[in-house]
Amino acid sequence: MDKFRIDSHKLIYHVPRVNAWLAGKAIYPLYIEISPSGICNHRCIFCAYDFVGYKPNFLDTSILKSRLGEMASLGVKSVLYSGEGEPLLHKDISAIVNYTRRSGIDTALASNGVLLDKSMADSILGSLSWIKISMNAGTKKTYASIHRAPAADFDRVVKNLSYAARLKRQKKYECAIGIQILLLPENSGEIVALARKARDIGADYVVVKPYSQHPLSITRKYEDMKYSQYLKLADKLKGIQDKNFEVIFRTAAMKKWDDGGHSYKHCYALPFWAHIDSAGTIWGCPVYFGDERFNRGNIYKNTFKQIWRSAKRKELENFARNKLNIRHCRVNCRMDEINRYLWELKNPSAHVNFI
């Protein structure tokens, strides 16, 4: 069972915000992804943001803190530090994470885990709701090939996660520690080994997810990949689970990738989230990085409230809701399940009163 609803969505727990949206009211987002750093210490062969160029951008700490406090007051509920670079490369990431949590915003981190050493874990683990480590192989050799990184990083990440898991138990932190592997032909034979390792070092879960082609990505190696032949792996992984460890095999997402389509005609999800890149630009969707139609503004130039209440943001959401051709969008995008839910709310099938 996917208790974290990773292969689904959690908008059902925010009924007042959804009702306000249904009533046509302007709402502030529930969730924001933020890229503290534009550079990365790995060059993964599947990287969706390779087209950005791993620029040495780092969000200004004081500006970001100011905007975070503002976001919290406006009703933003959660922030994920992730994006086009490795977030732990930001020199102030500990202070940023801790400030975010103190502001009243649930805080999470997606990372390759290489820099999550003892000092870093001691500093931030207590402020995180969850941390998800991208670890795309079960052996050092395959890891080095897929991450295009030193093989020693594999052992370093295992060591870091082992310490983080012990620290969590000792301090009774709420942080869920997860490992994510992108299922590829190169690592398909190592999924079970990685899941066992994740369980043995004390992680809470491992997620096995499909590839999703970013329309702008330079990488095209996996755009025609099909997952039907790999679905049987889900049964093999069930035996690894126990009361403290869960395997989340994203079967639904894999089937949607193979089908290659959407069950909705336009994008309704933009009012509920945003993405802030490492240069401070707020994008309506990271699939459209560089497309000025999706540029909502920049946190260096305006407050979050000014940006969110601007005519430009309203124009973007109206465009996405009524005109955006989602055939150009990413299959299994971050907001796919939310869009499916919102589309059904706005376009119900017959006989809905027969509950």
Short mmCIF file of C-alpha atoms in Angstrom, two decimals:
data_model
loop_
_atom_site.label_atom_id
_atom_site.label_comp_id
_atom_site.label_asym_id
_atom_site.label_seq_id
_atom_site.Cartn_x
_atom_site.Cartn_y
_atom_site.Cartn_z
CA MET A 1 0.00 0.00 0.00
CA ASP A 2 1.27 3.47 -0.92
CA LYS A 3 0.59 5.21 2.40
CA PHE A 4 2.37 8.33 1.16
CA ARG A 5 0.08 8.51 -1.94
CA ILE A 6 3.14 8.99 -4.15
CA ASP A 7 1.37 7.39 -7.12
CA SER A 8 -1.75 9.49 -6.47
CA HIS A 9 -2.30 12.98 -5.03
CA LYS A 10 -3.22 14.70 -1.77
CA LEU A 11 -5.44 17.53 -2.96
CA ILE A 12 -8.40 15.70 -1.41
CA TYR A 13 -7.12 16.88 1.98
CA HIS A 14 -7.45 20.54 1.02
CA VAL A 15 -11.18 20.85 0.43
CA PRO A 16 -11.51 24.56 1.37
CA ARG A 17 -8.82 25.58 -1.17
CA VAL A 18 -10.39 23.38 -3.85
CA ASN A 19 -13.85 24.76 -3.11
CA ALA A 20 -12.54 28.32 -3.41
CA TRP A 21 -11.03 27.42 -6.79
CA LEU A 22 -14.27 25.80 -7.94
CA ALA A 23 -16.10 28.99 -6.96
CA GLY A 24 -13.77 30.99 -9.21
CA LYS A 25 -11.91 32.72 -6.39
CA ALA A 26 -8.24 33.61 -6.57
CA ILE A 27 -6.21 31.22 -4.39
CA TYR A 28 -2.60 31.00 -3.26
CA PRO A 29 -0.65 27.80 -3.93
CA LEU A 30 -0.46 24.93 -1.48
CA TYR A 31 2.90 23.63 -2.66
CA ILE A 32 6.06 25.18 -4.13
CA GLU A 33 9.18 23.58 -5.53
CA ILE A 34 12.34 25.62 -5.13
CA SER A 35 15.75 25.18 -6.74
CA PRO A 36 18.37 26.60 -4.35
CA SER A 37 21.20 25.65 -6.72
CA GLY A 38 21.54 25.51 -10.49
CA ILE A 39 24.61 23.27 -10.49
CA CYS A 40 24.89 19.57 -9.79
CA ASN A 41 27.69 17.22 -8.75
CA HIS A 42 26.31 14.39 -10.96
CA ARG A 43 25.43 14.18 -14.64
CA CYS A 44 22.75 11.48 -14.68
CA ILE A 45 22.13 9.97 -18.10
CA PHE A 46 18.37 10.54 -17.74
CA CYS A 47 18.53 14.13 -16.41
CA ALA A 48 15.38 16.00 -17.41
CA TYR A 49 17.00 19.40 -16.89
CA ASP A 50 20.18 18.86 -18.88
CA PHE A 51 19.01 21.58 -21.29
CA VAL A 52 19.28 24.22 -18.52
CA GLY A 53 23.05 23.77 -18.52
CA TYR A 54 23.91 23.32 -14.82
CA LYS A 55 24.42 27.04 -14.34
CA PRO A 56 26.23 28.25 -11.19
CA ASN A 57 23.18 30.05 -9.83
CA PHE A 58 22.39 30.12 -6.12
CA LEU A 59 19.29 31.74 -4.65
CA ASP A 60 20.05 34.71 -2.43
CA THR A 61 19.47 33.50 1.13
CA SER A 62 18.12 36.74 2.58
CA ILE A 63 15.67 37.31 -0.29
CA LEU A 64 14.51 33.70 -0.15
CA LYS A 65 13.94 33.86 3.62
CA SER A 66 11.90 37.02 3.19
CA ARG A 67 9.73 35.40 0.53
CA LEU A 68 9.33 32.21 2.58
CA GLY A 69 7.91 34.13 5.52
CA GLU A 70 5.54 35.88 3.15
CA MET A 71 4.49 32.61 1.51
CA ALA A 72 3.66 31.09 4.88
CA SER A 73 1.43 34.05 5.77
CA LEU A 74 -0.38 33.69 2.44
CA GLY A 75 -1.23 30.03 2.96
CA VAL A 76 1.58 28.09 1.28
CA LYS A 77 1.66 24.74 3.11
CA SER A 78 4.74 22.98 1.77
CA VAL A 79 8.07 23.51 0.00
CA LEU A 80 10.23 20.93 -1.74
CA TYR A 81 13.88 21.83 -2.28
CA SER A 82 14.80 20.14 -5.53
CA GLY A 83 14.95 21.49 -9.07
CA GLU A 84 17.52 21.78 -11.83
CA GLY A 85 20.54 21.36 -9.54
CA GLU A 86 21.61 19.59 -6.35
CA PRO A 87 20.09 21.58 -3.46
CA LEU A 88 22.73 20.55 -0.91
CA LEU A 89 25.34 22.47 -2.93
CA HIS A 90 23.88 25.75 -1.67
CA LYS A 91 26.19 26.98 1.11
CA ASP A 92 23.24 28.08 3.27
CA ILE A 93 20.94 25.12 2.66
CA SER A 94 20.86 24.16 6.34
CA ALA A 95 19.78 27.65 7.38
CA ILE A 96 17.25 27.77 4.54
CA VAL A 97 15.67 24.41 5.42
CA ASN A 98 15.46 25.23 9.12
CA TYR A 99 14.03 28.69 8.47
CA THR A 100 11.39 27.24 6.15
CA ARG A 101 10.19 24.88 8.87
CA ARG A 102 10.24 27.60 11.53
CA SER A 103 8.06 29.70 9.24
CA GLY A 104 5.35 27.07 9.54
CA ILE A 105 5.86 25.48 6.12
CA ASP A 106 6.23 21.71 5.81
CA THR A 107 9.65 21.15 4.28
CA ALA A 108 11.08 18.36 2.11
CA LEU A 109 14.27 17.69 0.16
CA ALA A 110 15.09 15.72 -2.99
CA SER A 111 18.81 15.06 -3.39
CA ASN A 112 21.39 12.59 -4.66
CA GLY A 113 22.51 12.30 -1.03
CA VAL A 114 26.26 12.59 -1.59
CA LEU A 115 26.50 15.68 0.63
CA LEU A 116 24.08 14.41 3.26
CA ASP A 117 26.92 13.67 5.67
CA LYS A 118 26.72 13.48 9.45
CA SER A 119 26.98 17.24 9.92
CA MET A 120 24.28 17.96 7.35
CA ALA A 121 21.93 15.30 8.72
CA ASP A 122 22.41 16.59 12.26
CA SER A 123 21.55 20.07 11.05
CA ILE A 124 18.45 19.54 8.90
CA LEU A 125 16.81 16.17 9.54
CA GLY A 126 14.67 17.47 12.38
CA SER A 127 13.16 20.15 10.13
CA LEU A 128 12.19 17.83 7.26
CA SER A 129 8.89 16.07 6.71
CA TRP A 130 10.65 13.80 4.24
CA ILE A 131 13.81 13.39 2.26
CA LYS A 132 14.02 11.41 -0.98
CA ILE A 133 17.38 10.28 -2.33
CA SER A 134 17.85 9.54 -6.02
CA MET A 135 19.84 6.31 -6.14
CA ASN A 136 19.48 4.63 -9.49
CA ALA A 137 21.31 1.34 -9.16
CA GLY A 138 21.97 -1.49 -6.75
CA THR A 139 25.71 -1.78 -7.46
CA LYS A 140 28.59 0.70 -7.57
CA LYS A 141 29.42 -0.04 -11.19
CA THR A 142 25.93 0.59 -12.53
CA TYR A 143 25.49 3.59 -10.23
CA ALA A 144 28.65 5.21 -11.61
CA SER A 145 27.47 4.59 -15.17
CA ILE A 146 23.94 5.97 -14.69
CA HIS A 147 24.83 8.89 -12.42
CA ARG A 148 28.02 9.59 -14.36
CA ALA A 149 29.73 10.02 -11.02
CA PRO A 150 32.51 8.34 -9.03
CA ALA A 151 31.66 4.77 -7.99
CA ALA A 152 32.70 5.76 -4.45
CA ASP A 153 29.63 7.99 -4.26
CA PHE A 154 27.48 4.85 -4.03
CA ASP A 155 29.09 3.80 -0.75
CA ARG A 156 29.07 7.39 0.47
CA VAL A 157 25.31 7.68 -0.05
CA VAL A 158 24.69 4.32 1.68
CA LYS A 159 26.77 5.51 4.64
CA ASN A 160 24.95 8.84 4.77
CA LEU A 161 21.51 7.22 4.67
CA SER A 162 22.47 4.68 7.31
CA TYR A 163 23.45 7.49 9.67
CA ALA A 164 20.33 9.52 8.85
CA ALA A 165 18.11 6.52 9.59
CA ARG A 166 19.83 5.93 12.96
CA LEU A 167 19.57 9.62 13.80
CA LYS A 168 15.87 9.61 12.99
CA ARG A 169 15.22 6.71 15.33
CA GLN A 170 17.38 8.14 18.13
CA LYS A 171 15.84 11.61 17.98
CA LYS A 172 12.34 10.34 17.08
CA TYR A 173 12.21 12.71 14.12
CA GLU A 174 9.15 12.62 11.86
CA CYS A 175 11.22 12.75 8.66
CA ALA A 176 10.39 9.91 6.26
CA ILE A 177 13.58 8.69 4.60
CA GLY A 178 13.04 7.40 1.08
CA ILE A 179 15.10 6.21 -1.87
CA GLN A 180 13.93 6.69 -5.44
CA ILE A 181 15.08 4.67 -8.41
CA LEU A 182 14.15 5.44 -11.99
CA LEU A 183 13.53 2.08 -13.67
CA LEU A 184 15.73 1.80 -16.75
CA PRO A 185 16.99 -1.17 -18.81
CA GLU A 186 20.44 -0.67 -17.30
CA ASN A 187 19.27 -1.08 -13.68
CA SER A 188 16.21 -3.31 -14.01
CA GLY A 189 18.15 -6.32 -12.71
CA GLU A 190 19.26 -4.41 -9.60
CA ILE A 191 15.91 -3.12 -8.33
CA VAL A 192 15.48 -5.96 -5.84
CA ALA A 193 19.05 -5.58 -4.55
CA LEU A 194 18.57 -1.85 -4.02
CA ALA A 195 15.28 -2.39 -2.21
CA ARG A 196 16.92 -4.90 0.16
CA LYS A 197 19.77 -2.48 0.81
CA ALA A 198 17.32 0.36 1.48
CA ARG A 199 15.44 -1.80 3.97
CA ASP A 200 18.58 -3.01 5.69
CA ILE A 201 20.04 0.47 6.23
CA GLY A 202 16.78 1.64 7.82
CA ALA A 203 15.07 3.65 5.08
CA ASP A 204 11.30 3.96 5.34
CA TYR A 205 10.55 3.22 1.71
CA VAL A 206 11.87 2.86 -1.82
CA VAL A 207 10.02 4.23 -4.85
CA VAL A 208 10.37 2.59 -8.26
CA LYS A 209 9.18 5.05 -10.90
CA PRO A 210 9.10 5.27 -14.70
CA TYR A 211 11.03 7.60 -16.94
CA SER A 212 9.22 10.72 -18.18
CA GLN A 213 10.53 12.61 -21.19
CA HIS A 214 10.89 16.35 -20.64
CA PRO A 215 10.00 18.02 -23.98
CA LEU A 216 13.07 20.27 -23.78
CA SER A 217 15.56 17.68 -22.58
CA ILE A 218 18.63 16.94 -24.68
CA THR A 219 18.44 13.33 -23.56
CA ARG A 220 16.23 11.22 -25.85
CA LYS A 221 17.58 7.76 -25.11
CA TYR A 222 14.51 6.55 -23.21
CA GLU A 223 11.63 8.40 -24.89
CA ASP A 224 10.33 5.21 -26.55
CA MET A 225 10.74 2.98 -23.51
CA LYS A 226 7.83 0.70 -22.55
CA TYR A 227 7.20 -0.65 -19.07
CA SER A 228 4.82 -3.57 -19.64
CA GLN A 229 7.72 -6.07 -19.50
CA TYR A 230 8.81 -4.75 -16.08
CA LEU A 231 5.49 -4.80 -14.22
CA LYS A 232 6.16 -8.30 -12.89
CA LEU A 233 8.89 -6.77 -10.72
CA ALA A 234 6.17 -5.49 -8.39
CA ASP A 235 5.45 -9.03 -7.17
CA LYS A 236 9.13 -9.75 -6.53
CA LEU A 237 9.41 -6.61 -4.44
CA LYS A 238 6.44 -7.37 -2.19
CA GLY A 239 8.44 -9.94 -0.25
CA ILE A 240 10.99 -7.33 0.77
CA GLN A 241 8.46 -5.20 2.62
CA ASP A 242 7.96 -5.41 6.37
CA LYS A 243 6.16 -3.36 9.02
CA ASN A 244 8.88 -0.70 8.90
CA PHE A 245 9.66 -0.64 5.19
CA GLU A 246 7.50 -0.14 2.12
CA VAL A 247 8.17 -0.64 -1.59
CA ILE A 248 6.17 1.75 -3.76
CA PHE A 249 6.15 0.39 -7.28
CA ARG A 250 4.49 3.03 -9.43
CA THR A 251 2.47 0.70 -11.62
CA ALA A 252 -0.17 3.30 -12.45
CA ALA A 253 2.44 5.82 -13.60
CA MET A 254 4.17 3.16 -15.72
CA LYS A 255 0.90 2.26 -17.43
CA LYS A 256 0.16 5.93 -18.09
CA TRP A 257 3.61 6.32 -19.64
CA ASP A 258 3.02 3.35 -21.91
CA ASP A 259 -0.40 4.73 -22.90
CA GLY A 260 1.21 8.09 -23.62
CA GLY A 261 -1.85 10.28 -23.10
CA HIS A 262 -3.89 12.40 -20.73
CA SER A 263 -7.45 11.96 -19.52
CA TYR A 264 -8.05 15.74 -19.48
CA LYS A 265 -7.97 18.41 -22.17
CA HIS A 266 -6.33 21.36 -20.40
CA CYS A 267 -4.28 22.15 -17.29
CA TYR A 268 -6.21 23.17 -14.18
CA ALA A 269 -3.42 22.64 -11.65
CA LEU A 270 -1.41 25.87 -11.97
CA PRO A 271 -3.19 27.81 -9.17
CA PHE A 272 -2.19 25.13 -6.64
CA TRP A 273 1.58 25.16 -7.12
CA ALA A 274 4.63 26.96 -8.50
CA HIS A 275 8.29 26.35 -9.30
CA ILE A 276 11.04 28.82 -8.37
CA ASP A 277 14.27 28.27 -10.27
CA SER A 278 17.80 28.99 -9.06
CA ALA A 279 17.71 32.48 -10.63
CA GLY A 280 14.56 33.41 -8.70
CA THR A 281 12.04 33.13 -11.54
CA ILE A 282 8.63 31.74 -10.65
CA TRP A 283 7.46 29.40 -13.40
CA GLY A 284 3.93 28.17 -13.86
CA CYS A 285 5.38 24.79 -14.81
CA PRO A 286 8.98 23.54 -15.14
CA VAL A 287 8.04 21.76 -18.38
CA TYR A 288 7.96 25.24 -19.92
CA PHE A 289 11.24 26.67 -18.62
CA GLY A 290 12.21 29.55 -20.90
CA ASP A 291 8.69 30.02 -22.30
CA GLU A 292 7.79 33.58 -21.31
CA ARG A 293 4.09 32.72 -21.25
CA PHE A 294 4.86 30.66 -18.12
CA ASN A 295 7.11 33.25 -16.46
CA ARG A 296 5.12 34.62 -13.52
CA GLY A 297 7.81 36.98 -12.24
CA ASN A 298 10.99 37.03 -10.17
CA ILE A 299 11.34 37.07 -6.40
CA TYR A 300 14.30 39.46 -6.65
CA LYS A 301 12.10 42.11 -8.28
CA ASN A 302 8.73 41.68 -6.55
CA THR A 303 7.16 40.17 -3.48
CA PHE A 304 5.43 36.84 -3.83
CA LYS A 305 2.07 38.48 -3.23
CA GLN A 306 2.66 41.03 -5.99
CA ILE A 307 3.64 38.28 -8.40
CA TRP A 308 0.72 36.03 -7.52
CA ARG A 309 -1.83 38.84 -7.80
CA SER A 310 -0.46 40.13 -11.09
CA ALA A 311 -2.42 40.20 -14.32
CA LYS A 312 0.32 38.07 -15.92
CA ARG A 313 -0.34 35.17 -13.56
CA LYS A 314 -4.09 35.40 -14.20
CA GLU A 315 -3.50 35.42 -17.95
CA LEU A 316 -1.31 32.33 -17.69
CA GLU A 317 -3.84 30.37 -15.67
CA ASN A 318 -6.63 31.35 -18.05
CA PHE A 319 -4.49 30.22 -20.99
CA ALA A 320 -3.64 26.88 -19.34
CA ARG A 321 -7.24 26.31 -18.33
CA ASN A 322 -8.74 27.04 -21.75
CA LYS A 323 -6.16 26.93 -24.55
CA LEU A 324 -3.00 25.03 -23.61
CA ASN A 325 -2.43 22.06 -25.90
CA ILE A 326 -1.39 19.40 -23.41
CA ARG A 327 -0.17 17.12 -26.18
CA HIS A 328 3.01 19.18 -25.85
CA CYS A 329 3.14 18.58 -22.10
CA ARG A 330 5.11 15.95 -20.21
CA VAL A 331 3.42 12.58 -19.71
CA ASN A 332 3.26 11.87 -15.96
CA CYS A 333 4.05 15.47 -15.11
CA ARG A 334 4.12 16.49 -11.45
CA MET A 335 0.52 17.68 -11.57
CA ASP A 336 -0.94 14.85 -13.68
CA GLU A 337 -2.97 13.20 -10.93
CA ILE A 338 -4.17 16.55 -9.64
CA ASN A 339 -5.26 17.51 -13.14
CA ARG A 340 -7.17 14.24 -13.47
CA TYR A 341 -8.94 14.95 -10.18
CA LEU A 342 -9.76 18.58 -10.98
CA TRP A 343 -10.93 17.72 -14.49
CA GLU A 344 -13.37 15.19 -13.09
CA LEU A 345 -14.67 17.71 -10.55
CA LYS A 346 -15.30 20.26 -13.30
CA ASN A 347 -16.52 17.72 -15.85
CA PRO A 348 -18.41 15.05 -13.87
CA SER A 349 -19.74 11.92 -15.50
CA ALA A 350 -23.42 10.99 -15.47
CA HIS A 351 -25.28 9.79 -12.36
CA VAL A 352 -22.88 11.34 -9.81
CA ASN A 353 -25.66 11.64 -7.24
CA PHE A 354 -25.94 7.87 -6.96
CA ILE A 355 -23.11 7.69 -4.46
#
